[in-house]
Coordinates of C-alpha atoms and ligand atoms in Angstrom, one line a residue:
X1 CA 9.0 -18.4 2.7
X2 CA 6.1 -20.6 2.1
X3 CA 2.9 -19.3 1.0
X4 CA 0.6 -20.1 3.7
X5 CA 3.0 -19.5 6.7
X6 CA 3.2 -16.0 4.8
X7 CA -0.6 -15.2 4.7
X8 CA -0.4 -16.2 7.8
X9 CA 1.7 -13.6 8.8
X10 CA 0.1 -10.8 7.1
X11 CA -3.2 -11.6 8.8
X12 CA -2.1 -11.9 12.4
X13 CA 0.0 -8.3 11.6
X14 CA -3.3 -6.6 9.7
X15 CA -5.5 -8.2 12.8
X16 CA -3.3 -6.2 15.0
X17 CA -2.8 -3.1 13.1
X18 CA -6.3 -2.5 12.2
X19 CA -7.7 -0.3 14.4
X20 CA -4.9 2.1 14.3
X21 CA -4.1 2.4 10.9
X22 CA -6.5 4.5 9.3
X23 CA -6.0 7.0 12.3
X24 CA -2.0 7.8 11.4
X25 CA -3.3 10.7 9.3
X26 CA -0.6 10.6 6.5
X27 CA -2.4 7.6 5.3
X28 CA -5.1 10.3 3.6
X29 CA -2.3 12.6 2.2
X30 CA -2.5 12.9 -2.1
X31 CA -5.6 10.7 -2.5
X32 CA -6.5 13.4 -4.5
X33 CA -3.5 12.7 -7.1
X34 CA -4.7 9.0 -7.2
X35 CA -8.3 10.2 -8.2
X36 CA -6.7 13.1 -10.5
X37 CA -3.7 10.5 -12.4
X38 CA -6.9 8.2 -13.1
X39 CA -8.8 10.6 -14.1
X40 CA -11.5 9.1 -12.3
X41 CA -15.0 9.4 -13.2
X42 CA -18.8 8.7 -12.5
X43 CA -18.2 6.1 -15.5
X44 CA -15.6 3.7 -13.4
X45 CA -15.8 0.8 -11.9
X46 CA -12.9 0.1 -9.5
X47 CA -11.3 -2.9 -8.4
X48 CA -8.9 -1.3 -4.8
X49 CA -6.2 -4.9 -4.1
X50 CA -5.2 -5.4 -0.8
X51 CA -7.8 -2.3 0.2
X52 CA -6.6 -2.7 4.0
X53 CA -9.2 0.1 5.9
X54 CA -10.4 1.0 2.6
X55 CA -8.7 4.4 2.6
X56 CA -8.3 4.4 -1.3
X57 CA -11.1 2.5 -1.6
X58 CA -13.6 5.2 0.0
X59 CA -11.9 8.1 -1.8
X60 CA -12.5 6.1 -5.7
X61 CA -16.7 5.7 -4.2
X62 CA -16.6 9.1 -3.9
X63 CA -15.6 10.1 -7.8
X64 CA -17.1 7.0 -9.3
X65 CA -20.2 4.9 -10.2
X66 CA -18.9 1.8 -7.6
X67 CA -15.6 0.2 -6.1
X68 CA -14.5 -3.6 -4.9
X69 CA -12.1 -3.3 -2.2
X70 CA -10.5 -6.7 -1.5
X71 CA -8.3 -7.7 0.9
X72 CA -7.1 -11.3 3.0
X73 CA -8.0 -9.3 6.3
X74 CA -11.0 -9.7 8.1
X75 CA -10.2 -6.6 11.0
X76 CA -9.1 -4.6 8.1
X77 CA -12.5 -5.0 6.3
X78 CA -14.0 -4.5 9.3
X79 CA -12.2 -1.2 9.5
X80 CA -13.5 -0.5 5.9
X81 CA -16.9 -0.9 6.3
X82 CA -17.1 1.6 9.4
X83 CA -15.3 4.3 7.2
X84 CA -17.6 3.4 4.1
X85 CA -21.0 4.2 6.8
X86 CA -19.3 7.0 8.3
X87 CA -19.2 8.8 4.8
X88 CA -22.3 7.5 3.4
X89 CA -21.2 5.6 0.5
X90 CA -23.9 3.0 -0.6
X91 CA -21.3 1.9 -4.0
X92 CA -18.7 -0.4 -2.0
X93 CA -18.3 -4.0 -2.1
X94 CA -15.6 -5.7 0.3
X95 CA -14.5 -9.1 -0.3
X96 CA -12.1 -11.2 1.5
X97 CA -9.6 -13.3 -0.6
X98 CA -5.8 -13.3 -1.6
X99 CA -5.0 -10.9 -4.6
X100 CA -2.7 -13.5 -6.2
X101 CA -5.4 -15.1 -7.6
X102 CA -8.6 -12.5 -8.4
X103 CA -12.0 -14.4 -8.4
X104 CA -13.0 -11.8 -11.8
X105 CA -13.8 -12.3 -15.4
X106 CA -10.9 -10.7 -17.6
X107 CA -11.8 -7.1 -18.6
X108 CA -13.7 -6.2 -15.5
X109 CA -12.9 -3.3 -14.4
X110 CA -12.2 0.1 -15.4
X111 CA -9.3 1.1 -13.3
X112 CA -7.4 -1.6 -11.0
X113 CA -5.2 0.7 -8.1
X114 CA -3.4 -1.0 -4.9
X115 CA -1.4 0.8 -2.8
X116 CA 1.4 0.0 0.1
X117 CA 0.1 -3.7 -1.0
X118 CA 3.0 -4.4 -3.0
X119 CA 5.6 -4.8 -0.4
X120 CA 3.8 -7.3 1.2
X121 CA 3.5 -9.8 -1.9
X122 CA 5.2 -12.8 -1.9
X123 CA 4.7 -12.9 -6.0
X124 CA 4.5 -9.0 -7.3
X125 CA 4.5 -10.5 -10.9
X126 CA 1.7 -12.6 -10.3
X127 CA -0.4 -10.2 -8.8
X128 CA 0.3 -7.3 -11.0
X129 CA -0.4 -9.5 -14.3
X130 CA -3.7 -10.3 -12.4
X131 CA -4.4 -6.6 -12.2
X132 CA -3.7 -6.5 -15.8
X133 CA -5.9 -9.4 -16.6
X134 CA -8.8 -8.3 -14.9
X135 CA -8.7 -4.5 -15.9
X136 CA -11.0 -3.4 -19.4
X137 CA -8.7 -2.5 -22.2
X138 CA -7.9 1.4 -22.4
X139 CA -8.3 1.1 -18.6
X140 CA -5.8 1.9 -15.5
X141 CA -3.6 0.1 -13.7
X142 CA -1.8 1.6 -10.4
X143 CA 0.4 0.7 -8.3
X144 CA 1.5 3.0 -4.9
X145 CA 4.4 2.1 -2.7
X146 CA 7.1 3.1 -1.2
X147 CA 10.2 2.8 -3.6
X148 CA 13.7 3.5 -3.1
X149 CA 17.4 3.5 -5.1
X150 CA 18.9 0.4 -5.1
X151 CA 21.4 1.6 -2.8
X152 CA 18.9 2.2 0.0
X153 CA 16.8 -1.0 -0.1
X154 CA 18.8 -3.4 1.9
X155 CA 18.9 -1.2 5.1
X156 CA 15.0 0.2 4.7
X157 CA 14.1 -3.7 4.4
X158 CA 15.5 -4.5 7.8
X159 CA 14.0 -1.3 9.3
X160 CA 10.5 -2.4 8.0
X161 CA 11.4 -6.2 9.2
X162 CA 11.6 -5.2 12.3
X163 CA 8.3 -3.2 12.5
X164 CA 6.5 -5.2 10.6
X165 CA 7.0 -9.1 10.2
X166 CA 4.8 -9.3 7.5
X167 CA 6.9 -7.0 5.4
X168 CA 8.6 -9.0 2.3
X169 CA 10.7 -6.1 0.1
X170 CA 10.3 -2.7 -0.8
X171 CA 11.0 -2.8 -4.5
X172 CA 13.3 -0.5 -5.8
X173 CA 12.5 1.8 -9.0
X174 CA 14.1 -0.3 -11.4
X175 CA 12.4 -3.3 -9.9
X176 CA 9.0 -1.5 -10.1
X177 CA 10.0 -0.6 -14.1
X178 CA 11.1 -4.2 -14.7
X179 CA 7.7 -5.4 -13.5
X180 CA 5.4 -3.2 -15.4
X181 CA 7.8 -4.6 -18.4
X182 CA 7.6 -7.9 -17.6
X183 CA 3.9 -7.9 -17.1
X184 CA 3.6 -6.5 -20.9
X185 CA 2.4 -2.7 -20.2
X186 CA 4.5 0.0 -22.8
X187 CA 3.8 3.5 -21.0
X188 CA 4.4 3.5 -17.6
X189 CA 3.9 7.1 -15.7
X190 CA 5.7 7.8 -12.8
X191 CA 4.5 10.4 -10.1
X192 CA 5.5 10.7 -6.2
X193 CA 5.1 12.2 -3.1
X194 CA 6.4 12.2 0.3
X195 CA 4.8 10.6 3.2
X196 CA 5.7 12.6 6.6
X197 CA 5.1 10.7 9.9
X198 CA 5.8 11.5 13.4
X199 CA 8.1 8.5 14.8
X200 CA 5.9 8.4 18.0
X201 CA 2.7 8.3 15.9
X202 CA 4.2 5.5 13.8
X203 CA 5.0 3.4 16.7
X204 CA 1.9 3.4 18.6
X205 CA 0.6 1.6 15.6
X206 CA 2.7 -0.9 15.0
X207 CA 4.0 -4.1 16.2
X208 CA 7.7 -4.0 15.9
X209 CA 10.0 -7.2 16.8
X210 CA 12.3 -5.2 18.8
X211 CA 11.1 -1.6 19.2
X212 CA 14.2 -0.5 21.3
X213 CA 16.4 -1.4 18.1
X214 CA 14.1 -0.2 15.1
X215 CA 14.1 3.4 17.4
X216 CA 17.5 3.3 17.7
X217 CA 18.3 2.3 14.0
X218 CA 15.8 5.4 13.0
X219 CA 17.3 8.0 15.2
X220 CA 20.9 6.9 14.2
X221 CA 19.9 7.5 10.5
X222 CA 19.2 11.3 11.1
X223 CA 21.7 13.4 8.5
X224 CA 22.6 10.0 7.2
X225 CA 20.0 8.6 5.3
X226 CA 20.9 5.1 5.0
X227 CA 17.4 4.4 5.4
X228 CA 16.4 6.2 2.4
X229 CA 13.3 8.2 4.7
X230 CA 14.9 11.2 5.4
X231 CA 14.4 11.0 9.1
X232 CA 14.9 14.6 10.4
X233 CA 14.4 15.8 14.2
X234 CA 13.1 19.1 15.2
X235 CA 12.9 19.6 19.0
X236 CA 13.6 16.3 19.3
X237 CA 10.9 14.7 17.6
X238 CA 11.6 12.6 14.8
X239 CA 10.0 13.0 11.3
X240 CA 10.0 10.0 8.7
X241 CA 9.5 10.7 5.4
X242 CA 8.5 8.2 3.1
X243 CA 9.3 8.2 -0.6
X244 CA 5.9 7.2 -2.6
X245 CA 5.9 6.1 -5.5
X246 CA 2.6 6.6 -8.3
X247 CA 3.2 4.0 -11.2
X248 CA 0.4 3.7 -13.9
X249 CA 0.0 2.5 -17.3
X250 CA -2.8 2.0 -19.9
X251 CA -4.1 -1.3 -20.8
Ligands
LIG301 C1 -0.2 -1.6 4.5 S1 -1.9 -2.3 4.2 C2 -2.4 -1.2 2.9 C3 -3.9 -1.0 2.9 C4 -4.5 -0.1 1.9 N1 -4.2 -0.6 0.5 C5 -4.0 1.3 2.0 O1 -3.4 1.8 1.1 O2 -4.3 1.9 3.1 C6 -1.5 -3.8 3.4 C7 -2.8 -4.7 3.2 O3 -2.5 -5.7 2.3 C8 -3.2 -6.9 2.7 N2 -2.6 -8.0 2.0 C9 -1.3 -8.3 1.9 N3 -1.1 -9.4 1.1 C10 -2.3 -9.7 0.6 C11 -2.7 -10.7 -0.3 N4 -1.9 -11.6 -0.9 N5 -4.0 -10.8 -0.6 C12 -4.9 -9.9 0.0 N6 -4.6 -8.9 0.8 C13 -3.2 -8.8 1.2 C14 -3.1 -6.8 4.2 O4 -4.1 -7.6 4.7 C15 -3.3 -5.3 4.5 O5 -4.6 -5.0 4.7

């Protein structure tokens, strides 16, 4: 797919989602292992890509001297700054731009962090090497997404087409490895968590192609697990459970 008919995607999708997203209340769970695998301090400066509603973004401001959340979404920076006034943070800049190409000196910033960005690029090696590029030596890069087996990745990427046109691939784990390799970084931790959301709560915030089919598909996959989300139902009420991945490596 071509570049621009891509971004153009993304934006109409984000434009839509916007207002809902940073209510689906998983989207807070384990910020506090982002802040604690950075070891974030009062010293940092903070570069959040793709920032969306400037959930991550918000939660760095509160643990360190200041944070540039950027993102190609206008509504989703619009989200941002109501979240940075409602908790008072004066140490946020927001700036709107594509990630594939960072408008920063080399060496910039302290820690570089994106999360559920990276299954939206059209070029994952291009933007991860500009996360390298632009973070200070000694500092962090992470990267957060969901990330499956190999065997799972086909199936999950049709799911998420459907809900989300924008969506380009999930990246496996051994994808996500080769990339960190590729891009030149030696030790790459690995840390997870699991991302529960209610199916019902996950619908009313998106914009699925076909929603009769992506509920089906999801509701099928219950003691399968094609998907690779463990969808489970308790008094029938389906549970999706997302498999997060926490890559980061030194500079
Ligand atoms: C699923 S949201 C994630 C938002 C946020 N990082 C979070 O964790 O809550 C994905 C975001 O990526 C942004 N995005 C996707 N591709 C981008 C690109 N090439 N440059 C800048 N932003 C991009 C979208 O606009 C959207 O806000």
């Amino acid at each position: 797919m071509d570049t621009k008919k891509h971004n153009k995607n993304i934006v109409e999708q984000f434009s839509k989602q916007a207002r809902g997203y940073t209510s689906i209340t998983s989207h807070s769970d384990s910020l506090d292992k982002l802040i604690s695998i950075t070891s974030a301090s009062k010293k940092d400066e903070v570069l959040d890509i793709a920032c969306g509603s400037g959930i991550v973004s918000c939660e760095f401001a509160k643990h360190t001297n200041n944070v540039t959340g950027i993102d190609m979404t206008q509504e989703m920076l619009v989200e941002a700054k109501k979240m940075q006034t409602k908790l008072h943070l004066k140490n946020l800049t927001w700036l709107i731009g594509d990630v594939e190409n960072l408008p920063y000196a080399d060496n910039s910033f302290s820690i570089v962090v994106s999360r559920f960005g990276f299954h939206h690029f059209l070029n994952p090696l291009k933007v991860l090497s500009e996360m390298k590029r632009v973070c200070k030596p000694n500092g962090v890069v992470m990267v957060v997404d969901v990330s499956l087996p190999d065997s799972k990745v086909k199936k999950y990427n049709e799911m998420e087409k459907n809900r989300d046109y924008s969506h380009i691939a999930a990246l496996s784990l051994t994808e996500f490895s080769d990339l960190f390799e590729k891009v030149g970084f030696k030790d790459v931790n690995t840390d997870f968590y699991s991302m529960k959301i209610e199916l019902k709560e996950q619908l009313k915030a998106s914009f699925p192609s076909d929603s009769i089919a992506l509920k089906n598909m999801i509701i099928a996959d219950v003691g399968v697990d094609d998907l690779g989300i463990n969808v489970t139902e308790i008094n029938s009420e389906y549970f999706l459970h997302y498999p997060i991945q926490i890559f980061s490596a030194k500079k």
